[in-house]
Coordinates of C-alpha atoms in Angstrom, one line a residue:
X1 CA 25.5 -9.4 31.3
X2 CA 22.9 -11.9 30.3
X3 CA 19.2 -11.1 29.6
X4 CA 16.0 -12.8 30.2
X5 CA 13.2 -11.0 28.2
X6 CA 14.3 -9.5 24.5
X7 CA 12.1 -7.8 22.2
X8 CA 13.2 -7.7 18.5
X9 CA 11.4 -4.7 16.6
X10 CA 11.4 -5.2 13.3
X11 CA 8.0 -4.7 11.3
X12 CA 8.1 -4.7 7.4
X13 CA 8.7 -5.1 4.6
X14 CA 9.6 -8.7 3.7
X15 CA 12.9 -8.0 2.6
X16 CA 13.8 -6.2 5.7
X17 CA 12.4 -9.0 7.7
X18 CA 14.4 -11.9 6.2
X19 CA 17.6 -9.4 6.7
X20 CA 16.8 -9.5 10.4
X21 CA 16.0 -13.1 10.6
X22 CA 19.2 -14.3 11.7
X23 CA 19.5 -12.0 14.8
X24 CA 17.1 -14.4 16.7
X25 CA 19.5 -17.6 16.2
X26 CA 22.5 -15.1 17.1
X27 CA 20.9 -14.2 20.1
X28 CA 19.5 -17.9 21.3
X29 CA 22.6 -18.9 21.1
X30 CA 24.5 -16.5 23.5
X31 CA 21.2 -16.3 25.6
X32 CA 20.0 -19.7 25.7
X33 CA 17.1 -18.9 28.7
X34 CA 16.2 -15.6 28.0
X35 CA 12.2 -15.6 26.0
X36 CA 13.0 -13.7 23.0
X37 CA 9.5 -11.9 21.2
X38 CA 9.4 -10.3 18.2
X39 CA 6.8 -7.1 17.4
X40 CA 6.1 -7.9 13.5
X41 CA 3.3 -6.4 11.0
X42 CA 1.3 -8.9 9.6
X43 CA 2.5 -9.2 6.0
X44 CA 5.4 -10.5 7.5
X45 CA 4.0 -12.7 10.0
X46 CA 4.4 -15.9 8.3
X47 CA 8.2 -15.9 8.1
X48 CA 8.8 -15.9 11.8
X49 CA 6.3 -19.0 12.7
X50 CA 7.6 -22.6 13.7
X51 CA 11.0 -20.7 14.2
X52 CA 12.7 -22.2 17.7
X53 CA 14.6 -19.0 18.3
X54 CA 11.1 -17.0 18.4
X55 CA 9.3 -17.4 21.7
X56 CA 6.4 -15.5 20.7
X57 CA 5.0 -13.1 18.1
X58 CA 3.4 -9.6 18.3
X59 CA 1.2 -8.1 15.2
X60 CA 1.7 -4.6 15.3
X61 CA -1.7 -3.5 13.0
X62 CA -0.4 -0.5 12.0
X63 CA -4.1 0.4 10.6
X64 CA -5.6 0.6 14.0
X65 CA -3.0 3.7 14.8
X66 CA -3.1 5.6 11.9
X67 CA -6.1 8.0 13.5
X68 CA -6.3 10.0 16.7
X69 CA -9.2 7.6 17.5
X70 CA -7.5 4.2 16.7
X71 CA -4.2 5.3 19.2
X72 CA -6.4 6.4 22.2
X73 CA -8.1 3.4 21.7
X74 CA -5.4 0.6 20.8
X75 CA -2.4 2.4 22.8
X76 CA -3.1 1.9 26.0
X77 CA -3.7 -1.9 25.7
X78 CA -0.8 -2.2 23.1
X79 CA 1.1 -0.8 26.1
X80 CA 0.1 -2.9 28.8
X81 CA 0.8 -5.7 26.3
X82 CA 4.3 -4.9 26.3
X83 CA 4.7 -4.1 29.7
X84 CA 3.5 -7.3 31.3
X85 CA 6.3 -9.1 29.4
X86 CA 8.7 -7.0 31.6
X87 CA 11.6 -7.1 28.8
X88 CA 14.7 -6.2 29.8
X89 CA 16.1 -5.4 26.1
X90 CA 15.1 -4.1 23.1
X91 CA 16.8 -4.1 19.4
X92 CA 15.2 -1.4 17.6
X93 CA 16.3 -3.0 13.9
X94 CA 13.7 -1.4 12.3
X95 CA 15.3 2.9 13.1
X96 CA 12.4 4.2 12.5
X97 CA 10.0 6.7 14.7
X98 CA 7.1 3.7 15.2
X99 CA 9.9 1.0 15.9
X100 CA 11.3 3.6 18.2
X101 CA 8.3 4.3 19.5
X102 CA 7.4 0.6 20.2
X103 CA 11.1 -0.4 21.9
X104 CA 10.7 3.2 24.2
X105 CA 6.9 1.7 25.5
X106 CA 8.0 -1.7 26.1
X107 CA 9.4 -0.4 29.0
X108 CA 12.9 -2.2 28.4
X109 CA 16.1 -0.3 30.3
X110 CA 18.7 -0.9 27.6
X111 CA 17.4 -0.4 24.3
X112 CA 20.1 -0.1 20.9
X113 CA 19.6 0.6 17.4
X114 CA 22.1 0.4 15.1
X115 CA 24.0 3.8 13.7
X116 CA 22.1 4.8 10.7
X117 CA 18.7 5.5 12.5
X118 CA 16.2 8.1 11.0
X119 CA 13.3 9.6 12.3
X120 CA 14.7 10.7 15.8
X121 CA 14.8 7.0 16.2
X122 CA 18.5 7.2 18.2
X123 CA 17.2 9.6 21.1
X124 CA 15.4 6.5 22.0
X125 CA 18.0 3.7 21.5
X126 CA 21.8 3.6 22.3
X127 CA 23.1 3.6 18.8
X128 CA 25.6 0.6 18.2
X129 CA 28.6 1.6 15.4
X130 CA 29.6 -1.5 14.2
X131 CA 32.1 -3.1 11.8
X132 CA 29.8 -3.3 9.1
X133 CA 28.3 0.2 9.1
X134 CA 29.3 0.6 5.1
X135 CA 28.5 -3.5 4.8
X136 CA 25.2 -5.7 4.0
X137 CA 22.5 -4.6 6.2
X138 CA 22.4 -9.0 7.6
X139 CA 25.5 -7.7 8.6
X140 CA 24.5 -4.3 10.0
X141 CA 22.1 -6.0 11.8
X142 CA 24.3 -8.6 13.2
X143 CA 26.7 -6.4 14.7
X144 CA 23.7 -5.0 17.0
X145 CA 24.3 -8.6 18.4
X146 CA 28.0 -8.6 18.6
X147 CA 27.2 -4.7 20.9
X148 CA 26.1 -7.3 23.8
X149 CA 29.5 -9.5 23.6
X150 CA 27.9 -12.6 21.9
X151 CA 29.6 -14.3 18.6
X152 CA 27.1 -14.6 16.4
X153 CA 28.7 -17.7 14.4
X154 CA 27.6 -18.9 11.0
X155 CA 24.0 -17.4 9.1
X156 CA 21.3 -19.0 10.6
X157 CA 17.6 -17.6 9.1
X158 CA 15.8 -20.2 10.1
X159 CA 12.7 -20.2 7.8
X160 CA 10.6 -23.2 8.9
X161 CA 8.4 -25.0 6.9
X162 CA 5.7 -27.8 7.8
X163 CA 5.5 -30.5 6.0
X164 CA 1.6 -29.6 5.3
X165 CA 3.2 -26.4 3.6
X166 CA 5.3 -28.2 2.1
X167 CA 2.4 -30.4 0.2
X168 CA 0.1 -27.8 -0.2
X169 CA 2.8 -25.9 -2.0
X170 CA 3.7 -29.2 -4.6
X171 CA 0.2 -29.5 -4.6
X172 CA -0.6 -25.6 -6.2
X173 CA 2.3 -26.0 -8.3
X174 CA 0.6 -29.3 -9.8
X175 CA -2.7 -27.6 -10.0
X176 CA -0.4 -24.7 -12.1
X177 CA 0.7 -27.5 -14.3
X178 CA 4.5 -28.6 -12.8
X179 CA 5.8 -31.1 -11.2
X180 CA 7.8 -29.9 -8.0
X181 CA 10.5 -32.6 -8.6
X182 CA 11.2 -31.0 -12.2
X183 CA 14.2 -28.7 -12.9
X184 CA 12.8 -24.9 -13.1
X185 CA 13.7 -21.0 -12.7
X186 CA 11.9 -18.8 -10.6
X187 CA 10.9 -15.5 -12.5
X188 CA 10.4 -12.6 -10.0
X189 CA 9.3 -9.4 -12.3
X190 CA 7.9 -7.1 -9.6
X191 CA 9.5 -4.7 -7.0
X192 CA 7.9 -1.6 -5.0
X193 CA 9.9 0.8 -6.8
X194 CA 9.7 1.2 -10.7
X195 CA 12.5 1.6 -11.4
X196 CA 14.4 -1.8 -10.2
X197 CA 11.7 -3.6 -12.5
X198 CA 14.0 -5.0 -15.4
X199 CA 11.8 -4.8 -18.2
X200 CA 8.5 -6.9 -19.0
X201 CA 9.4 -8.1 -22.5
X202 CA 12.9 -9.1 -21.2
X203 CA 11.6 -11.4 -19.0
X204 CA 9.5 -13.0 -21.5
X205 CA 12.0 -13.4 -23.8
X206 CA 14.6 -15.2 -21.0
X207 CA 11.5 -17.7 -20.7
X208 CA 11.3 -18.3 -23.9
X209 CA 15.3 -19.2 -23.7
X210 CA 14.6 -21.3 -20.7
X211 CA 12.5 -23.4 -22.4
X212 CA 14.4 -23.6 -25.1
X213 CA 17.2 -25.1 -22.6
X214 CA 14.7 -27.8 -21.4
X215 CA 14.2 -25.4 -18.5
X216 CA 10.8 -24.5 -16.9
X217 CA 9.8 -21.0 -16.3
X218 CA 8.0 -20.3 -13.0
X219 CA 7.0 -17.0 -12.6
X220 CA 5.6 -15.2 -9.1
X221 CA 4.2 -12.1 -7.9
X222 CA 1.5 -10.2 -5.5
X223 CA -1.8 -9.5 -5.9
X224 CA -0.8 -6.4 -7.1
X225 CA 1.9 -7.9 -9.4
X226 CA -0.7 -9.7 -11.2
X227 CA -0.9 -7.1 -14.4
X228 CA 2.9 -7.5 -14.8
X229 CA 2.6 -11.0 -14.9
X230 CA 0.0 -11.1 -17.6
X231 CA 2.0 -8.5 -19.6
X232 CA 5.1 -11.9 -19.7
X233 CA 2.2 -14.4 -20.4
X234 CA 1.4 -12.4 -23.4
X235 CA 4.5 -12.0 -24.9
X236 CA 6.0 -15.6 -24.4
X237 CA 5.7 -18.2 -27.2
X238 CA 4.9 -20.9 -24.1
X239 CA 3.5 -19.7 -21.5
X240 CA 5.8 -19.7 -17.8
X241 CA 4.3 -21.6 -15.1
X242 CA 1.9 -19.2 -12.8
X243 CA 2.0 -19.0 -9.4
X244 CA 1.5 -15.4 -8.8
X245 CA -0.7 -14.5 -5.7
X246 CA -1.3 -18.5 -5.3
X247 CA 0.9 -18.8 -2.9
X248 CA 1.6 -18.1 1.0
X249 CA 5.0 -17.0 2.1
X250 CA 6.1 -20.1 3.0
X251 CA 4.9 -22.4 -0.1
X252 CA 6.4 -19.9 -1.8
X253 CA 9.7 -20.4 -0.1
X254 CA 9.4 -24.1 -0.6
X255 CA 9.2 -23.4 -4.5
X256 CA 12.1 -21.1 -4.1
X257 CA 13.8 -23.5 -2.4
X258 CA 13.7 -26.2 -4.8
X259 CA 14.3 -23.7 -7.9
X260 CA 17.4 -24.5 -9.7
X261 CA 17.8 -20.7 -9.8
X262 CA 16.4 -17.5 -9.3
X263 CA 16.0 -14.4 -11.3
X264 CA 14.7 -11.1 -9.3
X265 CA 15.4 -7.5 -8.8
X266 CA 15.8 -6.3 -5.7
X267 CA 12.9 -7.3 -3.9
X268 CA 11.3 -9.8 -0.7
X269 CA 11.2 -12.6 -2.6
X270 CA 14.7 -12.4 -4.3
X271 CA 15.8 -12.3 -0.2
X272 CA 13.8 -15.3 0.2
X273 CA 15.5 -17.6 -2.1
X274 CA 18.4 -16.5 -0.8
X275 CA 17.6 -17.3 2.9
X276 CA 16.3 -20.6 1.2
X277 CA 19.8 -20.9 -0.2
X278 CA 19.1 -20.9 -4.1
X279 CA 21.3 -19.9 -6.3
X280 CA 19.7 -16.2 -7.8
X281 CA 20.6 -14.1 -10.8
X282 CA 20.1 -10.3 -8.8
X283 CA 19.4 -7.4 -11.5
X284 CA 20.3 -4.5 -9.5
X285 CA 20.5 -0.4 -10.6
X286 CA 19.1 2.0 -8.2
X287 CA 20.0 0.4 -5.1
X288 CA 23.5 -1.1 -4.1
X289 CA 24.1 -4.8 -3.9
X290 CA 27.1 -4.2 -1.1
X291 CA 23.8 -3.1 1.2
X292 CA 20.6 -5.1 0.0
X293 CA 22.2 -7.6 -2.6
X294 CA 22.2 -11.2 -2.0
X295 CA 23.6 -11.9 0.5
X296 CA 26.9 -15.2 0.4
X297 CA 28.3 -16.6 -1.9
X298 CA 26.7 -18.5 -5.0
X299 CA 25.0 -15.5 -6.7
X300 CA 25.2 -13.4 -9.5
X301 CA 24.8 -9.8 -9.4
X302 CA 24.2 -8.1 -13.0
X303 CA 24.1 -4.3 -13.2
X304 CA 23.7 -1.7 -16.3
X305 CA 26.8 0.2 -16.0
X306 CA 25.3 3.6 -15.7
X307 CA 27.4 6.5 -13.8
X308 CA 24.5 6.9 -11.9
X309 CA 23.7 3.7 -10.5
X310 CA 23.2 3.6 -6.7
X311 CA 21.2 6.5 -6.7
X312 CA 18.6 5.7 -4.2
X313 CA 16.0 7.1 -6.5
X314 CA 12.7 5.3 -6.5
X315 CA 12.0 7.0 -10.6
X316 CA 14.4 8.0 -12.7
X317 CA 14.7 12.0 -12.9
X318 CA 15.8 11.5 -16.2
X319 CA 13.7 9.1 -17.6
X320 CA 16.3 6.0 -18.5
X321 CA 14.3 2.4 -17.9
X322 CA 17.0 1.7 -15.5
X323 CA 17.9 -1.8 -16.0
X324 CA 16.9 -2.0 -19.4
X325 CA 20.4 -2.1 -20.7
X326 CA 21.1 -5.3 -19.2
X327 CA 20.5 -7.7 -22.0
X328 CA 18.4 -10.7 -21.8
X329 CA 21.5 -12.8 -23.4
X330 CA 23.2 -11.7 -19.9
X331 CA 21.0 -12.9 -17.9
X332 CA 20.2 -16.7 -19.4
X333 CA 24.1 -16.7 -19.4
X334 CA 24.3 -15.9 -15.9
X335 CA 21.4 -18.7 -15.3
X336 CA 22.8 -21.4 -16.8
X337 CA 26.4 -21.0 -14.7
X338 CA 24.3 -21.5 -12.0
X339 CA 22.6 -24.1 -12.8
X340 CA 25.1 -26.3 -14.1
X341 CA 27.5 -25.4 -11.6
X342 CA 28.6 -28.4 -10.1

């Protein structure tokens, strides 16, 4: 069966996003007509622009329907915005009740969601049990594709970048006081749950070691990252280079992308160098790499060893600084494989 209209749903949160990313390539390719839109939330925006698999882009502002008064008064033409594209499939990749939601009012006949689903999100959708239900969610996500009969070939994310963000991301790395040409590592300290965070004084330490190796620390993070950041700026001997909250997502993937290496928790931007196919040093407790790690080959996953890793537990009910045990000797180690590996 081929398809002419197909609405991807997948909203937030960065990481997610770039997971998803290579369903629209997958999908272009075994439906070369058919106008493919994706329904994102703006944080996330900027990673689907310039991308010739994406005919067009949705926001979903999810702050005009968090009242009674902002859905009768956004609904109905958020509706009709859908509707009037007259989709005839939707991939729910997101499982939840508002991506549920969303694929149910576009109005599309055949609408699937791949098997884990929460939130009532499968009496919506068709679930799809793939090959890779216990695999990497770009997996996961993949086989949703491989439901409709297509072979979805080699990884494609397709992150696009202008030559304009291209210079305007040399040029705030300049102003930070780097050249982009010279040979650095990307310091990543933050992450939305506390306890993936290795700890502050480790990372300033490793920078102090990459110097030390005639390598440049560059360090990133959100505005709401910032106080982390300041916390490793005060406890190096030379301060890393600071990008944090300088940056949109695509310079920022341009700087990843011309990183000789990566260092990160699970997080967005971790996911980003690996879509930008940089070599990353992923601490990892809480979570498990086989689902959200980097994904390929040509990374380094370091863990602590505890019998409770993989918990899924956003804080620690015992109190342990989760990754805390892996030592910052580990870690410059694990760097400098990748970046002298030939």
């Amino acid at each position: 069966m081929s398809y002419t209209n197909i609405l991807i749903v997948k909203l937030s949160a960065i990481g997610d996003v770039i997971h998803a990313l290579p369903v629209a390539p997958a999908l272009k390719k075994c439906f070369p007509q058919a106008r493919i839109t994706w329904v994102v939330e703006k944080p996330a925006y900027d990673l689907l622009t310039n991308n010739p698999n994406i005919d067009e882009i949705i926001i979903f502002d999810k702050a005009k329907f968090k009242t009674l008064t902002g859905l009768l008064c956004n609904v109905p033409g958020f509706i009709s915005e859908l509707r009037k594209r007259r989709f005839d499939l939707a991939l729910d990749l997101q499982g939840l009740f508002k991506s549920a939601a969303i694929a149910y009012l576009s109005g599309a006949p055949k609408r699937l969601v791949y098997c884990n689903a929460r939130e009532y999100s499968n009496k919506v959708s068709k679930q799809v049990y793939g090959p890779n239900r216990e695999g990497h969610v770009v997996d996961r996500y993949l086989d949703v594709v491989r439901a409709l009969g297509c072979d979805t070939g080699s990884l494609q994310y397709c992150i696009n970048i202008t030559s304009a963000e291209e210079e305007m991301a040399a040029a705030k790395l300049k102003l930070a006081g780097m050249d982009i040409a010279s040979k650095y590592v990307v310091l990543i300290p933050g992450t939305n749950w506390p306890n993936k965070c290795w700890p502050l004084p480790h990372f300033a330490q490793l920078a102090n070691k990459l110097y030390e190796a005639n390598l440049i620390p560059v360090i990133t993070g959100s505005p709401n990252e910032q106080h982390l950041v300041q916390k490793i700026l005060e406890q190096t001997n030379i301060p890393p280079v600071d990008i944090s909250a300088k940056t949109s997502l695509k310079e920022l993937a341009y700087i990843l992308q011309n990183a000789s290496a990566v260092v990160a928790g699970d997080t967005g931007p971790m996911h980003l160098a690996v879509a930008m196919e940089t070599p990353v040093v992923a601490l990892f407790g809480p979570t498990d790499p086989k689902r959200n790690g980097p994904h390929g080959k040509g990374h380094i996953i370091l863990r602590p060893g505890h019998s409770c890793q993989n918990c899924w537990k956003r804080q620690c009910p015992d109190g342990k600084d989760c990754l805390a045990d892996i030592q910052v000797g580990q870690v410059f180690d694990a760097v400098m494989r990748l970046v002298n590996h030939p």
